[in-house]
Short mmCIF file of C-alpha atoms in Angstrom, two decimals:
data_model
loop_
_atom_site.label_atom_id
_atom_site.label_comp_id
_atom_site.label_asym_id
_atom_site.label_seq_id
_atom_site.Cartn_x
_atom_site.Cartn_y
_atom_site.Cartn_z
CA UNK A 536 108.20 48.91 116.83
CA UNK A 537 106.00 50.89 114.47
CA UNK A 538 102.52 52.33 115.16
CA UNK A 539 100.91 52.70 112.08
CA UNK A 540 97.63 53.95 113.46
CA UNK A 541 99.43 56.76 115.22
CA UNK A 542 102.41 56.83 112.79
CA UNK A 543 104.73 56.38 115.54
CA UNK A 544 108.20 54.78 115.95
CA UNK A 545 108.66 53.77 119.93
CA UNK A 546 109.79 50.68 121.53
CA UNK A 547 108.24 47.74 122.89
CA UNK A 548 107.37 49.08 126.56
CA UNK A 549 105.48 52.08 124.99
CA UNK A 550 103.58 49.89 122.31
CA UNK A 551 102.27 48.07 126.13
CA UNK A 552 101.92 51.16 127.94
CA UNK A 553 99.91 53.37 125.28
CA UNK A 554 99.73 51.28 121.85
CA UNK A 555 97.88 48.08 123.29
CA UNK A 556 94.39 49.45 121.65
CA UNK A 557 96.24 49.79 118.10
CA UNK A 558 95.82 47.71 115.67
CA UNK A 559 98.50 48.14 112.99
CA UNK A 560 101.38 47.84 115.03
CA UNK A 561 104.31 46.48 113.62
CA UNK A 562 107.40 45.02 114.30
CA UNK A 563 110.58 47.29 112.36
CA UNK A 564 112.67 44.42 112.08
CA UNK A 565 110.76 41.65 110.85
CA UNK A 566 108.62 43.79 108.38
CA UNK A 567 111.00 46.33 106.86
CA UNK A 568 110.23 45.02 103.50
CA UNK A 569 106.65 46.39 103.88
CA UNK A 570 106.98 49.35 105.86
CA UNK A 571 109.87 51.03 103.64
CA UNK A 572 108.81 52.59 100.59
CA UNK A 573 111.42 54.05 98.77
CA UNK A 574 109.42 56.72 97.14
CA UNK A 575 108.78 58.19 100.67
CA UNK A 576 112.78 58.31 101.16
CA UNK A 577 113.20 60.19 98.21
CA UNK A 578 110.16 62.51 98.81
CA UNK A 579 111.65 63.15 101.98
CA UNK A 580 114.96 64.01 100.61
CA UNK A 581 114.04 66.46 98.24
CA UNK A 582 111.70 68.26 100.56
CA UNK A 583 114.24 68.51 103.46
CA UNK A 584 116.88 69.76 100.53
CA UNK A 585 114.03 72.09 99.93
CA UNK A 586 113.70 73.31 103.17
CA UNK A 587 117.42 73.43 103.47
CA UNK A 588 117.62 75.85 100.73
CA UNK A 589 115.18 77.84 101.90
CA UNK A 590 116.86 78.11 105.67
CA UNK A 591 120.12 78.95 103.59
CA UNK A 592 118.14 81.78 101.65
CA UNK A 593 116.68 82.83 104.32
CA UNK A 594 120.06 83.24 106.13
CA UNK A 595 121.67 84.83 102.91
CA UNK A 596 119.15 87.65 103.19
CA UNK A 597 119.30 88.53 106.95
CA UNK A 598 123.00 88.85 106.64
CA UNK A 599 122.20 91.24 103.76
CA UNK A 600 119.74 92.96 105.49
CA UNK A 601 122.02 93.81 108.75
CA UNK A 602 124.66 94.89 106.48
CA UNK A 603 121.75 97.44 104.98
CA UNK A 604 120.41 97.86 108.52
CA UNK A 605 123.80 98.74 109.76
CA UNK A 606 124.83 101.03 106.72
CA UNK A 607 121.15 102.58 107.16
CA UNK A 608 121.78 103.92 110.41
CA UNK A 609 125.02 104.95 109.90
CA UNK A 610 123.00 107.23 107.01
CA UNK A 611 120.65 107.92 109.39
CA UNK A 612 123.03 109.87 112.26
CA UNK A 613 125.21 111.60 109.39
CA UNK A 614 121.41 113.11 108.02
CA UNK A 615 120.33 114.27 111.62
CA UNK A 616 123.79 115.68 112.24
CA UNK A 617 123.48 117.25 109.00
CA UNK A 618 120.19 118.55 109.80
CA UNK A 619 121.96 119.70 113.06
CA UNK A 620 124.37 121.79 110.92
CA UNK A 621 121.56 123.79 108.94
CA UNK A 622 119.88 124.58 112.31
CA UNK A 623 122.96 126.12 113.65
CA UNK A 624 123.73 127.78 110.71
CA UNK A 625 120.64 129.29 110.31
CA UNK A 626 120.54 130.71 113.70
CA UNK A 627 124.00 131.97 113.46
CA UNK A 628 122.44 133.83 110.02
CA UNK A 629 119.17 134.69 112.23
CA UNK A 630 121.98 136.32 115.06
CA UNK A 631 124.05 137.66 112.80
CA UNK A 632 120.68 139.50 111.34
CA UNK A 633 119.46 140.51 114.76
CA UNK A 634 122.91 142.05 116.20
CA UNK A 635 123.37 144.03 112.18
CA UNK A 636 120.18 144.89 113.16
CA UNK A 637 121.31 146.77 116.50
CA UNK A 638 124.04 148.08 114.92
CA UNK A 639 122.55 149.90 112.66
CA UNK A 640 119.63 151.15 115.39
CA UNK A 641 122.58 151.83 117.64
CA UNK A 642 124.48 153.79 114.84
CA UNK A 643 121.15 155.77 113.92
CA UNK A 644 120.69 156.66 117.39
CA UNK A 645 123.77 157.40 118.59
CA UNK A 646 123.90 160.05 115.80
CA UNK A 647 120.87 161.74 116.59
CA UNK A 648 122.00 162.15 120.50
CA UNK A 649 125.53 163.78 118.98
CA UNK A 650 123.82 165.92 116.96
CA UNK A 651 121.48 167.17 119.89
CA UNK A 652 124.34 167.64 121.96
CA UNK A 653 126.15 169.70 119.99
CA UNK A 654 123.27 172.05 119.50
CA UNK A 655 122.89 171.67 123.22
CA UNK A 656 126.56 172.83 123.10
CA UNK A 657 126.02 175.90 120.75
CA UNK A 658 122.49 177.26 122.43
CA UNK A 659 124.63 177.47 125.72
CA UNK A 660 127.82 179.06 124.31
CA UNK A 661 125.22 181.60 122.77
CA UNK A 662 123.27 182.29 126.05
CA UNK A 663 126.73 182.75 127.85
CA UNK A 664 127.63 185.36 125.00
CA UNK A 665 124.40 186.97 125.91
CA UNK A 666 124.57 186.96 129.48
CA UNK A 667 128.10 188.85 128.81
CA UNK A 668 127.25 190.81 126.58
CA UNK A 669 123.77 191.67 128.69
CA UNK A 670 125.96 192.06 131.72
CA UNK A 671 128.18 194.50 130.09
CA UNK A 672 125.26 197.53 129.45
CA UNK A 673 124.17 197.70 133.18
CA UNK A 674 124.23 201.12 133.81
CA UNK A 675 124.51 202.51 130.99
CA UNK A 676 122.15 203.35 128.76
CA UNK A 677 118.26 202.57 129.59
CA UNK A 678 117.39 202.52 126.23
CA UNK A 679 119.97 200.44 124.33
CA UNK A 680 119.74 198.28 127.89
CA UNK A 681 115.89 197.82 126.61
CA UNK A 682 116.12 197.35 123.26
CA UNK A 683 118.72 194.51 123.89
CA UNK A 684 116.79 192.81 127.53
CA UNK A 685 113.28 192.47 124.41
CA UNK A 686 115.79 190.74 121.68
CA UNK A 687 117.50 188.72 124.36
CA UNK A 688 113.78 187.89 125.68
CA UNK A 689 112.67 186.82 121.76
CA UNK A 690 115.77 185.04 121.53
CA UNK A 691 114.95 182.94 124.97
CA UNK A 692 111.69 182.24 123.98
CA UNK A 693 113.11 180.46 121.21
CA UNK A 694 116.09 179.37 123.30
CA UNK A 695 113.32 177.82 125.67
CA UNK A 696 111.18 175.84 122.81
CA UNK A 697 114.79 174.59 121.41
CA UNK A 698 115.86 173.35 124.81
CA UNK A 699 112.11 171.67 125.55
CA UNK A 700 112.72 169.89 122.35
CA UNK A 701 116.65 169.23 122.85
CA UNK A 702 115.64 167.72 126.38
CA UNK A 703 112.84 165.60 124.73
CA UNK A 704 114.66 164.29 121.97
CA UNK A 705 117.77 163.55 124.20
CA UNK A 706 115.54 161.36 126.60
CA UNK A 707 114.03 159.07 124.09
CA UNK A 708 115.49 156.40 122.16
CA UNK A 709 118.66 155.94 124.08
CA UNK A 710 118.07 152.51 124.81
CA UNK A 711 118.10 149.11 122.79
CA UNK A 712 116.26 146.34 124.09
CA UNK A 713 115.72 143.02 122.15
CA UNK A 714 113.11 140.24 122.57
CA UNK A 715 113.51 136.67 120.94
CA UNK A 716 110.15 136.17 118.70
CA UNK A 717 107.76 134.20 120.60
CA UNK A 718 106.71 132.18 117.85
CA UNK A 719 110.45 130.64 117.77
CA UNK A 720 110.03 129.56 121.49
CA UNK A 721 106.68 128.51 121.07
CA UNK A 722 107.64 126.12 117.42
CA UNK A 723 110.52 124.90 119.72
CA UNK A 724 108.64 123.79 122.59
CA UNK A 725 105.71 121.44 120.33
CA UNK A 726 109.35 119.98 118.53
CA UNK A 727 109.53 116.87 119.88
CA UNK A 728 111.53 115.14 117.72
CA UNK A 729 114.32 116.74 115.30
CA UNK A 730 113.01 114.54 112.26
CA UNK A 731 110.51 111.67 111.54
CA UNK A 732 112.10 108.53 112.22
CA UNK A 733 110.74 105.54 109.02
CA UNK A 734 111.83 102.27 108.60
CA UNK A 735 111.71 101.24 104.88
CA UNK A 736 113.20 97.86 103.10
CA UNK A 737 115.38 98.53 100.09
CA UNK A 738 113.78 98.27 96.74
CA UNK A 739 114.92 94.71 94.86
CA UNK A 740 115.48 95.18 91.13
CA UNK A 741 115.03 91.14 90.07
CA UNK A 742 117.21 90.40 87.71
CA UNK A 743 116.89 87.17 85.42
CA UNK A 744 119.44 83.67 86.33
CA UNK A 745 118.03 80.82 84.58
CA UNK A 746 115.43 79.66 82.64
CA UNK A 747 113.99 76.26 82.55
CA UNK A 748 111.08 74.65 80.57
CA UNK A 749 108.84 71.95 82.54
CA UNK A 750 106.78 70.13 80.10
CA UNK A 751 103.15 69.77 81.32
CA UNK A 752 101.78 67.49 78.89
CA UNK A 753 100.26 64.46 79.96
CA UNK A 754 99.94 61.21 78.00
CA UNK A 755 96.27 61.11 78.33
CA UNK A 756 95.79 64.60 77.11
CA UNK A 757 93.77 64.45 74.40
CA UNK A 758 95.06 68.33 73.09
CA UNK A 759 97.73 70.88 73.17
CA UNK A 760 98.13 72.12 76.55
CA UNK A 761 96.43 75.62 76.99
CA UNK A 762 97.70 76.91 80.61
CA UNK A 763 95.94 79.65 81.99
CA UNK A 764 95.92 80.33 85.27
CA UNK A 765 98.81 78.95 87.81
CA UNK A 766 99.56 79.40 92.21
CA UNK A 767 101.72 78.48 93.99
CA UNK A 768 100.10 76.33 97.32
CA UNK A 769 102.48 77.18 100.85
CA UNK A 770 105.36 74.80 101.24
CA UNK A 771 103.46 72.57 98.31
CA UNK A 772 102.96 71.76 94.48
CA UNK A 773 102.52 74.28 91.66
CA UNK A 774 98.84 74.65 90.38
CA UNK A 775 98.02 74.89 86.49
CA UNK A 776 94.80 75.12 84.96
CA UNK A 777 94.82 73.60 81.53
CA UNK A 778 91.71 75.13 80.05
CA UNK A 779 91.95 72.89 76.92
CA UNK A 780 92.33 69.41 78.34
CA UNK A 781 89.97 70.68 81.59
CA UNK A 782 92.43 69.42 83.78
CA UNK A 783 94.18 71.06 87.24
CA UNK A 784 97.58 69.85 86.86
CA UNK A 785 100.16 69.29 90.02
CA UNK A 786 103.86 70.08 89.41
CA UNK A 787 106.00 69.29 92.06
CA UNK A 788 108.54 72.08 92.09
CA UNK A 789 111.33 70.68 92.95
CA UNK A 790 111.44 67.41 89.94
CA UNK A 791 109.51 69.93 87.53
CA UNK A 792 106.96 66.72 86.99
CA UNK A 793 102.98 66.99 87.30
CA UNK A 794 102.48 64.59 90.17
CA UNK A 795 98.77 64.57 90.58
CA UNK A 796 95.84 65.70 88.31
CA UNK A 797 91.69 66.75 88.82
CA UNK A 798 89.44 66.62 85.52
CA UNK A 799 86.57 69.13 85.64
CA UNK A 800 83.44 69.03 83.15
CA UNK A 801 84.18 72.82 82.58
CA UNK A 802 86.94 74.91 81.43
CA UNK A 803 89.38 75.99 84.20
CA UNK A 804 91.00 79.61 83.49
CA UNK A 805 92.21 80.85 86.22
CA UNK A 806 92.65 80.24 90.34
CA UNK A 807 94.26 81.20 93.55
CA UNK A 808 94.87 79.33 96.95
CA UNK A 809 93.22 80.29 99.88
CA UNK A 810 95.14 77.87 101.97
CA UNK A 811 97.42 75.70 102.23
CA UNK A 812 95.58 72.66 100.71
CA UNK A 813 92.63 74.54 99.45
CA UNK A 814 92.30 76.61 95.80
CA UNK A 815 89.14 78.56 93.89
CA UNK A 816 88.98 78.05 90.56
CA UNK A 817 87.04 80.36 87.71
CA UNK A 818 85.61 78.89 83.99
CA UNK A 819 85.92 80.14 80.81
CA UNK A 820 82.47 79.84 79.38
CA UNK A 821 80.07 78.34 82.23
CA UNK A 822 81.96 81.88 84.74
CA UNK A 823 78.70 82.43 86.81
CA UNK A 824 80.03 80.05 89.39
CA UNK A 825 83.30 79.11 91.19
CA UNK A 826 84.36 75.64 92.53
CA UNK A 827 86.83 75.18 95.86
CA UNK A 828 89.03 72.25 95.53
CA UNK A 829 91.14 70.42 98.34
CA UNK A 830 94.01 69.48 97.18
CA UNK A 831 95.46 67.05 99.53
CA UNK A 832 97.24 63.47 98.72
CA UNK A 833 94.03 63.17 96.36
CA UNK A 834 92.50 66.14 95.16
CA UNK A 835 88.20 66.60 95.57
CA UNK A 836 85.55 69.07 95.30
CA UNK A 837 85.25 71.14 98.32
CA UNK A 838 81.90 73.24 97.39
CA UNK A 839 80.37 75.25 94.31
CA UNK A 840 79.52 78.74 94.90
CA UNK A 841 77.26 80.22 92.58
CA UNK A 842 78.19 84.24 91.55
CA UNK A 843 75.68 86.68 90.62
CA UNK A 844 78.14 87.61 87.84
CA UNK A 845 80.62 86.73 85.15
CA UNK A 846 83.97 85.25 86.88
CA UNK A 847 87.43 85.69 85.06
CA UNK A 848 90.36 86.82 87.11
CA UNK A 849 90.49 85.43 91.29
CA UNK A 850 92.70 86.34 93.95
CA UNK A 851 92.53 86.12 97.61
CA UNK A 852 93.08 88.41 100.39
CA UNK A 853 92.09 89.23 104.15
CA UNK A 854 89.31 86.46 103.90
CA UNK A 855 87.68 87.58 101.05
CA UNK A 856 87.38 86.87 97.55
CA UNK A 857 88.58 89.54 94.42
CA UNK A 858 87.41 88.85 90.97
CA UNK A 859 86.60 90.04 88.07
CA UNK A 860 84.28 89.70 85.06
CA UNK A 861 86.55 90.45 82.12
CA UNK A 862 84.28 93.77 81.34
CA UNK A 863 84.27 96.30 83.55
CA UNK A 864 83.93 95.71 86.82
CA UNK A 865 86.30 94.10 90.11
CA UNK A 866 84.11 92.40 92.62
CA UNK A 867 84.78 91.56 96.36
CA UNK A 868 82.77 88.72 98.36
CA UNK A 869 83.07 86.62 101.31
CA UNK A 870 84.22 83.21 101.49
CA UNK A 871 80.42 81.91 100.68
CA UNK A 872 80.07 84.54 97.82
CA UNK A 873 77.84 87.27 99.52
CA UNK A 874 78.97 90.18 97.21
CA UNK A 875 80.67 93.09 99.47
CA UNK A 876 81.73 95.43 96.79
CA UNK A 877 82.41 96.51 93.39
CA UNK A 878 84.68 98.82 91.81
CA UNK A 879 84.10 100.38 88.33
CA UNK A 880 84.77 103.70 88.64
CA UNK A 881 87.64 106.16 89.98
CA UNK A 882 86.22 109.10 92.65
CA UNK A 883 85.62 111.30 89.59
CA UNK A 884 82.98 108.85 88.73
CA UNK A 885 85.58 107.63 85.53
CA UNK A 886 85.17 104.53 84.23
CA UNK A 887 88.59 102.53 85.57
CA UNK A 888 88.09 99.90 83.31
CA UNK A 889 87.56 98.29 80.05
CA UNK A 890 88.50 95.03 79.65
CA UNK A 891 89.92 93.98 83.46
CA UNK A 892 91.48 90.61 83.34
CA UNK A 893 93.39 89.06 86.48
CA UNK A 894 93.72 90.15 89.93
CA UNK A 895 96.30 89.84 92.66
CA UNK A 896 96.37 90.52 96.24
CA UNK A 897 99.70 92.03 97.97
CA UNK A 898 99.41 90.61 102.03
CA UNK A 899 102.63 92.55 102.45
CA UNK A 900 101.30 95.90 101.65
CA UNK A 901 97.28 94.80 102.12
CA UNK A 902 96.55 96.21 97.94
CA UNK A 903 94.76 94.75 95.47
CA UNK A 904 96.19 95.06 91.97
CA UNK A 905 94.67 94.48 88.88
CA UNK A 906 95.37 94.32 85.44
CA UNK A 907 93.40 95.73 82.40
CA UNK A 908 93.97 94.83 78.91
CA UNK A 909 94.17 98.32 77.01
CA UNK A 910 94.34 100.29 80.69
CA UNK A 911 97.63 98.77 81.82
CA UNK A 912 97.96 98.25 85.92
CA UNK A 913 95.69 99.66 88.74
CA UNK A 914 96.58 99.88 92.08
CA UNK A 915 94.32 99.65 95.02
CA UNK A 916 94.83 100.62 98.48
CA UNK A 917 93.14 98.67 101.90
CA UNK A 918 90.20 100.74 101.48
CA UNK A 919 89.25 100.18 97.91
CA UNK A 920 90.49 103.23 96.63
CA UNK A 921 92.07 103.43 93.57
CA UNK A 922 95.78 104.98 94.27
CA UNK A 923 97.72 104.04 91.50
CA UNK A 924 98.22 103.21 87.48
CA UNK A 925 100.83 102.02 85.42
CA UNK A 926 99.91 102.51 81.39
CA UNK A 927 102.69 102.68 79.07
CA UNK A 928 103.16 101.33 75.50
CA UNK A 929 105.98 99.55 76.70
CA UNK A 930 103.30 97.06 78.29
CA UNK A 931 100.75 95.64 75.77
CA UNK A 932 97.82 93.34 76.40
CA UNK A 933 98.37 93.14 79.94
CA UNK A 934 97.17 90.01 80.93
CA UNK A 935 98.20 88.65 84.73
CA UNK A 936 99.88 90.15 87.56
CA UNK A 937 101.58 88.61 90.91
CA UNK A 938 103.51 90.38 93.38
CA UNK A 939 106.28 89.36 95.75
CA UNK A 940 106.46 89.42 99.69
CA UNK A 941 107.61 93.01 99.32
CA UNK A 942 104.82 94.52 97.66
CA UNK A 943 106.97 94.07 94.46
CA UNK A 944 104.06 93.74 91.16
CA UNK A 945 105.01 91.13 88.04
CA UNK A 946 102.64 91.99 85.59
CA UNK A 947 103.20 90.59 81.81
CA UNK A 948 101.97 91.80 78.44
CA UNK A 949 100.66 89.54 75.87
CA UNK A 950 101.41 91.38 72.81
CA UNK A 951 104.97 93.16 73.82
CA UNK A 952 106.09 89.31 75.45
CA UNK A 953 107.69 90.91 78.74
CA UNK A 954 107.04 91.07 82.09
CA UNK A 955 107.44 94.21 84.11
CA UNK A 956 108.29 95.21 87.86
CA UNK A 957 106.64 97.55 89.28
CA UNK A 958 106.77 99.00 92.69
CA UNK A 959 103.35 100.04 95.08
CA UNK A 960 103.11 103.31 93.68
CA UNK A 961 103.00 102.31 90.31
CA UNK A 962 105.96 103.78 88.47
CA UNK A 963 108.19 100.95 86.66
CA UNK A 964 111.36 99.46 88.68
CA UNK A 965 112.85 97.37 85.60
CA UNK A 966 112.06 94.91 82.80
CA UNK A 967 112.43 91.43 84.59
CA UNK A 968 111.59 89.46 81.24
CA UNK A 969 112.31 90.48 77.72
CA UNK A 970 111.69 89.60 73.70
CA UNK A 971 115.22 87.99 74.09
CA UNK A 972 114.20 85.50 77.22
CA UNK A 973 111.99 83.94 74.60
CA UNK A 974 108.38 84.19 76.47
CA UNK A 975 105.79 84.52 73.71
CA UNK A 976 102.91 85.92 74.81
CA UNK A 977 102.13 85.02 78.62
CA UNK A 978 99.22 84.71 80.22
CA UNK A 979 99.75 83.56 83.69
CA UNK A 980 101.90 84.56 86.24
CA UNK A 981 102.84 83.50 89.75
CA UNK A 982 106.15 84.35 92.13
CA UNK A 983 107.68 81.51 94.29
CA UNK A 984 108.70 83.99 97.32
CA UNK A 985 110.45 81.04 99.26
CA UNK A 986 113.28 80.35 96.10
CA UNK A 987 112.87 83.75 94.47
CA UNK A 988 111.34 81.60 91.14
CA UNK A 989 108.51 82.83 88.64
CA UNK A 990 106.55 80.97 86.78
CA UNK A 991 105.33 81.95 83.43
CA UNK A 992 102.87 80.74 80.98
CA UNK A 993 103.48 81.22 77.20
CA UNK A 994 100.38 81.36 75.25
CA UNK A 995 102.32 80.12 72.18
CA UNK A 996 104.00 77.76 74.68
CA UNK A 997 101.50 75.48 75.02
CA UNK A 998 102.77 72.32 76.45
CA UNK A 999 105.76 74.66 78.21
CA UNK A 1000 105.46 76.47 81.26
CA UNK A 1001 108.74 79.23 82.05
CA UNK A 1002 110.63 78.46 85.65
CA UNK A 1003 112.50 81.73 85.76
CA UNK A 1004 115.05 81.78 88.49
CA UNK A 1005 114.92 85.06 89.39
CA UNK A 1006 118.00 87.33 91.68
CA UNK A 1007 118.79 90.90 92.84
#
């Protein structure tokens, strides 16, 4: 049996026991005719293939990763017992320096108390001589017995001052002490750690696989496609805004076929989802507004939000809204367009930009990037603080960025038809997309983190949007 109501397949007892208030219940048997659709089967198929590939992916990269985890610790204990090394070899050279030290004060010392000693030595071999010598005239002669007792009492006076400063100098110095420096013991005892323990992913350097073209164009388009903007929604569709035939196109990813289409009575540029069936989408000329659109199995206008300013680029992050004006000036609100913020200048009070164009918003790293058409890419930490810039001729007319799950930036340039990577601190990784790949002039970009795919938008395209399978 088949509940339709709850969308339940059960048997007969259970459509009695908790079905008997239904009423679109429906024997299997009897009424397969109606209740299979075919299209469903093959919707189903290619979405569990989907999700298939994406559990396969997902198990590719964790084997990766232990094999980096494993070889990154292995790095790891070889730097600590390096740093190990150093230590002891620098206090062997600190010992070493200590005991050449002592030497050299023993040496120095030892020297001095020889040299005392010997003229210890001398004053009493010359005071014995005297003594003799004094010893020998008793008796005799008075005089010559008093001429010598006065030079023998000179000569002990300064017998007497040599032997107070022999017994002084002999008594000092004769000892070597040594005391570790306090300020080692002390630096030891606040070490609690030997090093400063991080935990870092690998840097991916994307690499092109395949191309393919997925032809947008609809029969009832009454121009040449003009795609501006494009997102990705989670686990759904692609979403492209064709500014010329005012349209929000529906690709399913897997079939590269638009599946489902809204008509505005503006011009869509560009938009971003803020979840999993909802987007925000800017306009072209008529940019003092924004309109939220749920895209479900029929897509319908959510709510207008009218914006105290021009609205260009959108992106969405940490429940707010980042845009900007295509001037000067990036813009954060809340989810009912109460202005927060804006951002113009750097701390120095410089202006930061000139013509800003799209905006992106990096959940992995919690950064807003955005990209300025003659000032290249700037880089913005959780705090609104500008951190970061990327400006090099090699990127001209930059006009979109995305960024990865890894805090990996895309950005693209119009006039030198590339697309960059860029890491969080701004300095270039690789070129992703060249001249040769055949992308005129983009000016849309989003990153399919669950199959490793970007999408591109050629401005000279048109009708063709760029599936670039990407790998690393």
């Amino acid at each position: 049996m088949y509940c339709k109501d709850h969308d339940e397949v059960c048997c007969t007892t259970c459509i009695a026991l908790n079905h008997r208030s239904c009423t679109h219940v429906h024997s299997i048997p009897d009424e397969i005719s109606e209740l299979f659709d075919a299209k469903i089967q093959e919707d189903m198929t290619l979405y569990l293939q989907s999700r298939e590939s994406r559990f396969k992916h997902i198990e590719l990269k964790t084997t990766e990763a232990m094999k980096d985890l494993e070889s990154s610790r292995k790095e790891a204990d070889m730097m600590i017992d390096f740093a190990k090394q150093n230590l002891v070899a620098h206090i062997e050279k600190l010992s070493k320096q200590a005991k050449d030290e002592v030497g050299k004060e023993y040496l120095a010392t030892k020297e001095q108390i020889v040299k005392k000693r010997q003229e210890a030595v001398e004053m009493t071999d010359d005071i014995r001589m005297k003594l003799i010598d004094f010893e020998t005239l008793t008796g005799g002669n008075r005089s010559q017995q008093f001429v010598r007792m006065k030079i023998a009492n000179k000569k002990l006076k300064e017998e007497k001052q040599m032997e107070t400063a022999l017994k002084c100098n002999a008594m000092t110095n004769t000892c070597i002490s040594f005391e570790i420096d306090s300020r080692i013991q002390v630096f030891l005892q606040d070490i609690k750690t030997l090093g400063r323990l991080s935990f870092t992913r690998g840097t991916r350097r994307y690499t092109v696989d395949t191309i393919k073209d997925v032809n947008v164009k609809l029969q009832d388009d009454k121009a040449t496609c003009d795609i501006s903007g494009s997102c990705l929604i989670e686990d759904g569709p692609l979403l492209l805004t064709d500014s010329r035939n005012k349209k929000l196109k529906s690709v399913n990813i897997e079939t590269m076929a638009v599946e489902n289409v809204y008509t505005f009575g503006h011009i869509p540029y560009c938009l971003c989802s803020t979840s999993k069936d909802e987007v925000v989408v800017t306009f072209y000329k008529h940019s003092n507004f924004i309109l939220f659109i749920l895209f479900t199995a029929k897509p319908s206008h959510s709510r207008k939000v009218n914006i105290n300013h021009n609205c260009f680029g959108i992106a969405y992050g940490d429940d707010k809204l980042y845009i900007t004006d295509k001037a000067q000036t990036l813009y954060i609100h809340d989810m009912t367009g109460n202005e927060l913020q804006k951002i113009s200048t750097d701390s120095l009070g410089i202006a930061l930009f000139s013509k800003i164009r799209d905006i992106s918003f990096s959940d992995s790293m919690q950064c807003a990037v955005a990209v300025d058409e003659s000032k290249g890419v700037i880089i913005f930490n959780d705090q609104y603080q500008h951190i970061a810039r990327y400006c090099d001729p090699e990127l001209q007319g930059a006009a979109a960025v995305c960024t990865d799950d890894e805090g990996n930036i895309f950005v693209c340039g119009y006039y030198s038809h590339n697309v960059l990577q860029l890491g969080y601190d701004g300095k270039k990784i690789v070129d992703v997309v060249g001249k040769s790949h055949g992308i005129p002039s983009p000016v849309s970009l989003c990153f399919d983190s669950s199959r490793q795919r970007l999408v591109v938008s050629p401005q000279n395209g048109r009708d063709i949007v760029k599936i670039i399978q990407l790998m690393y």
